[in-house]
Amino acid sequence: MLLWVCPHYTDMNRYLAYIFFITFIFSCGKQEVDDLSVTDIDTSQYGFSIIESSIAGDDVWINITGDVSKSNDFYFLIFHPLGRHIMDVNENFMQIPKSWTKRSGEYDVEFYHFNQLIEKKKFQVMPREAIGDLNSYIGPKSIITTINEPCMIIGIPTDTFNNPMMDGTQVAYNLQRPGLDIQNRSISIQKLTSNYVFNAQTLNGKTLVGINCNASYSMEKYVDEEPGWPKQIRISPIPKTLKADGKQFVTISTEQIRDALNNIVMDGTQVTFFLLGDDGSTNQFTSLTVDGKSKIFFQHPRKTMTFQVYAVSGNIKSNTIPLAFETNAKEVPMLLLEEDNLIRIGPITSHLQQFIPDGSKIRYAFYQDGQIMREGTVATQKGMTLIRLEDLVLDPGEYIVECEYEGNTSVMTLNIGN
Amino acid sequence: MRNRDRILKNESFIIVLGMILLMLFFLWIFSRSFAYFNTGASKEDILNEEEYKAAYHTPSFTWADNGNEGREVEDYLKEILSKDYAHAWYYWNIQHKNGFAENSRIFYSMIYTDEFSKIFSAEPLSKKKVNRVDLEHHLDIHLYALDGQVISFTDSAAVIVEEIMNDEGKIIHSKKIEMTLDVVMVFQDAGWTIQHMVPRNIQDHDFPYVDAQIPQAPYYKVGAAASYQRNQQEFRPKGINYYPQAFPWDIWEPFPEDTIRDDLRIIKELGMNTIRIFVGFDEFGKGYVDYEYLEKLRILLDMAEDEDIAVIVTLFDFVGNYELPNWPACDRHLETILKKFRTHPAIFAWDIKNEPDLDFKHAQTDRVINWLEFMLAKARQYDPNHMITIGWSQPEMAYLYEERLDFVSFHYYRKSKDLAVAIQELKQQTNKPVVLGEFGMSTYNSYLFPFGKYEEEQAQYYNEILAVLEQDEIPFISWTLHDFPEVPSKVVGSLPWRKNPQAHFGILKQDGSPKLVADVLADSFDHSTSIQISWIQKVLRPFHVGVLLGIIFVIVGVLLFWKRKLIIQRLNLFSSSS
């Protein structure tokens, strides 16, 4: 251990001095200075006055009476709108930094020597004239005509240092309402703000708003005066005979939707169409209005059925119209080809005498004594399809064969011998 | 030659001394490093420090109900607005101290953020510094925009406390400032941002915080001739500081309700009528007091009421941070608890802080005193019904604020013979009734502990103390009911010679049987009789026996080593002959 501390005995004194130095440093505590007693200075000889212009951003000077060079312990505690700061006194004529005095509000100045208060004063800094941008807020940004919805415009004019104006300052509000002349209002500021409230009128459109106060102007703002909710919805009739071919689309549309004041409802008003099928199915489609109309496209079903159609927007429900889809195929011919041990189904044609679409599914079933013995589906090609009896491996006997396509059914009797 | 020998001898002495100092230094470095690496990260380190502290910045808010222009003000708005407004103040406050606050831009417009940045980071015009905190806001909303984007309100009589410190960090001014602010805030980026803020009616007062009047408490109160009354009947507290045996200093999280009920019965059987309990500041949730803990406190108070036992509730246990940013959370803690229990009949008094004078050195006396002044004023405001005291650790400090307390309370663990003088000196400085809030003696007596005491000595100490108290008609709360199996390290550290004595101050042993002192505490005990301790007990303390055995062991060892050749020779002879 000793060798590690003092590798060379001749260095010993140096190491020891180092150790004692460290020990000394660690053992030394900071001596507390408790005595803040006032010196011999007679503080009654001292005071100050404030040379102020009362306008934000102007110079504010403090003139101190008494010889401040006698002590280094004079200071000011200044409470200003941006916080508290302390300023040591080193001359009789001192300026309060401009970065503090450009804020309007009340200033509290206390003059101390050590911790003894010599004098205390207050002064008020006023905002400069309103100039530049005027802070304005409008809300809601759109109002509904049918409910006479109100809109509030708030104007907060400020000076170059962003100080709000004093209470009582007049702020001019200029409004251009849809279909009306420009309206002017003068509102006085209270608690830093001014505001004007107007309600939506019967005509829809944009209301333009401008606010100004002296040389301070707001950016142009506008409010959309929007029509209200739909008053009535009607679905346009669908005259065509519709086929259940599963390929085409049917368009269902509303008539132009209007609000209680006969304004066309806003573009984008949501309309939901409901299609209730006679097989218990429910289809729901949502669409938005354009120029008051809303429409949906609905694919033809592949089987004959009838829907009851109605539309809903908000709490308004339209009339209900029926929508029927007839069968696409006239008949499903079926033929037994005994030599080939096949049953041919087709050709199946639709109402325009064309083959039904390739891949149309045809369901078949083989019954014996009322029991299903075999069943399945086959797809058509060029309106026809084949059922290979060998593949079905049927026992000898008599069978009823049934084929069905989109609700059209054909039946035949089939005898399979030994 | 002789001279050289002398020099070498001196140098050897210096080397040895230096070695010892160096080893102590390394030991200190090692212990500090070990402590550092075993402390773990604090919440401030884990979370963003500013964000964590801002969350605990909870000044009080009141709302004027005058109506306002525009939209109706919802309760939810009040909640959000007060939170964001308090945050804005928090960052404004810390800019006074630090010169910057990174997150201030969230709560102020760009113009304000830039101005704050310029004026607080500029070269200061004085070496003196400002710390401040906002404590109260009284908002009167004038305008709330129809779309909820703009709000204008007046913050009437907002209360700020400031500490002005000299260049050595010593407080030279403590100020309470009241002012009115007209404020405009705008909702943007999912929060309220201050756009304009104009102060007026600035009222600047030096401390004390407020000159609170002492009301007449309807429950327990000070009667004539420095006595106490309850329901017009004279009441003399005779009590004990209480923790359940299994959970000393950590009663609220486990809260063994049945054990506490049993203990209260035992306390009653011991002839006592008062307990003193402790409510931890951190434990109860700081500024956000946990309802579950409040309910536990209510259960305890109800149980005490059932047993006809008065309760002194000591607040702010383990609070050592008296700095201004901690004041709002302390205020909310105080407000929540005192308002909740201000009509509870079991409470004898609120003890605002346990032994705050112990913090004078590390936390600066002025700062602790300012904190106490504030808490005293607020406690009176929140609960005008119950008495208030402070549990000073020394009788010499107990006169502080005596004019604002209902009774003076101090703790005493010194020699019993000096108590009478201490009380007389205290009584010369106050006319208020005095309560001895803590006293006691540990019966920890170990072979390794030189200051161990017997149960007889504890009984003798109690007897002497009680004799003095009886003579001066001073009520007492002794320390404590149980001997504890374990004392948490947060109380006295982890060193065994500090923890073990702390665990043996009880009137009851760990097995629940009473110590001799229980007889002394009985009303019928005559304190003029002295309790004798035999001289054998005095001389043959376990530690003395331990030392004696150690000395004998060392002597025998040295003798064996010294005579090892002779012993080996004898043993060889013995083995060869046999």
Short mmCIF file of C-alpha atoms in Angstrom, two decimals, chain B residues 463 466-467 470 525-531:
data_model
loop_
_atom_site.label_atom_id
_atom_site.label_comp_id
_atom_site.label_asym_id
_atom_site.label_seq_id
_atom_site.Cartn_x
_atom_site.Cartn_y
_atom_site.Cartn_z
CA ASN B 463 -41.35 8.00 35.71
CA LEU B 466 -44.05 12.07 34.02
CA ALA B 467 -43.25 13.44 37.45
CA GLU B 470 -47.53 16.09 36.35
CA PHE B 525 -48.88 5.09 39.68
CA ASP B 526 -47.20 7.42 42.12
CA HIS B 527 -44.45 9.19 40.19
CA SER B 528 -42.78 10.39 43.34
CA THR B 529 -41.59 6.85 43.99
CA SER B 530 -38.29 6.08 42.33
CA ILE B 531 -37.54 2.98 40.31
#
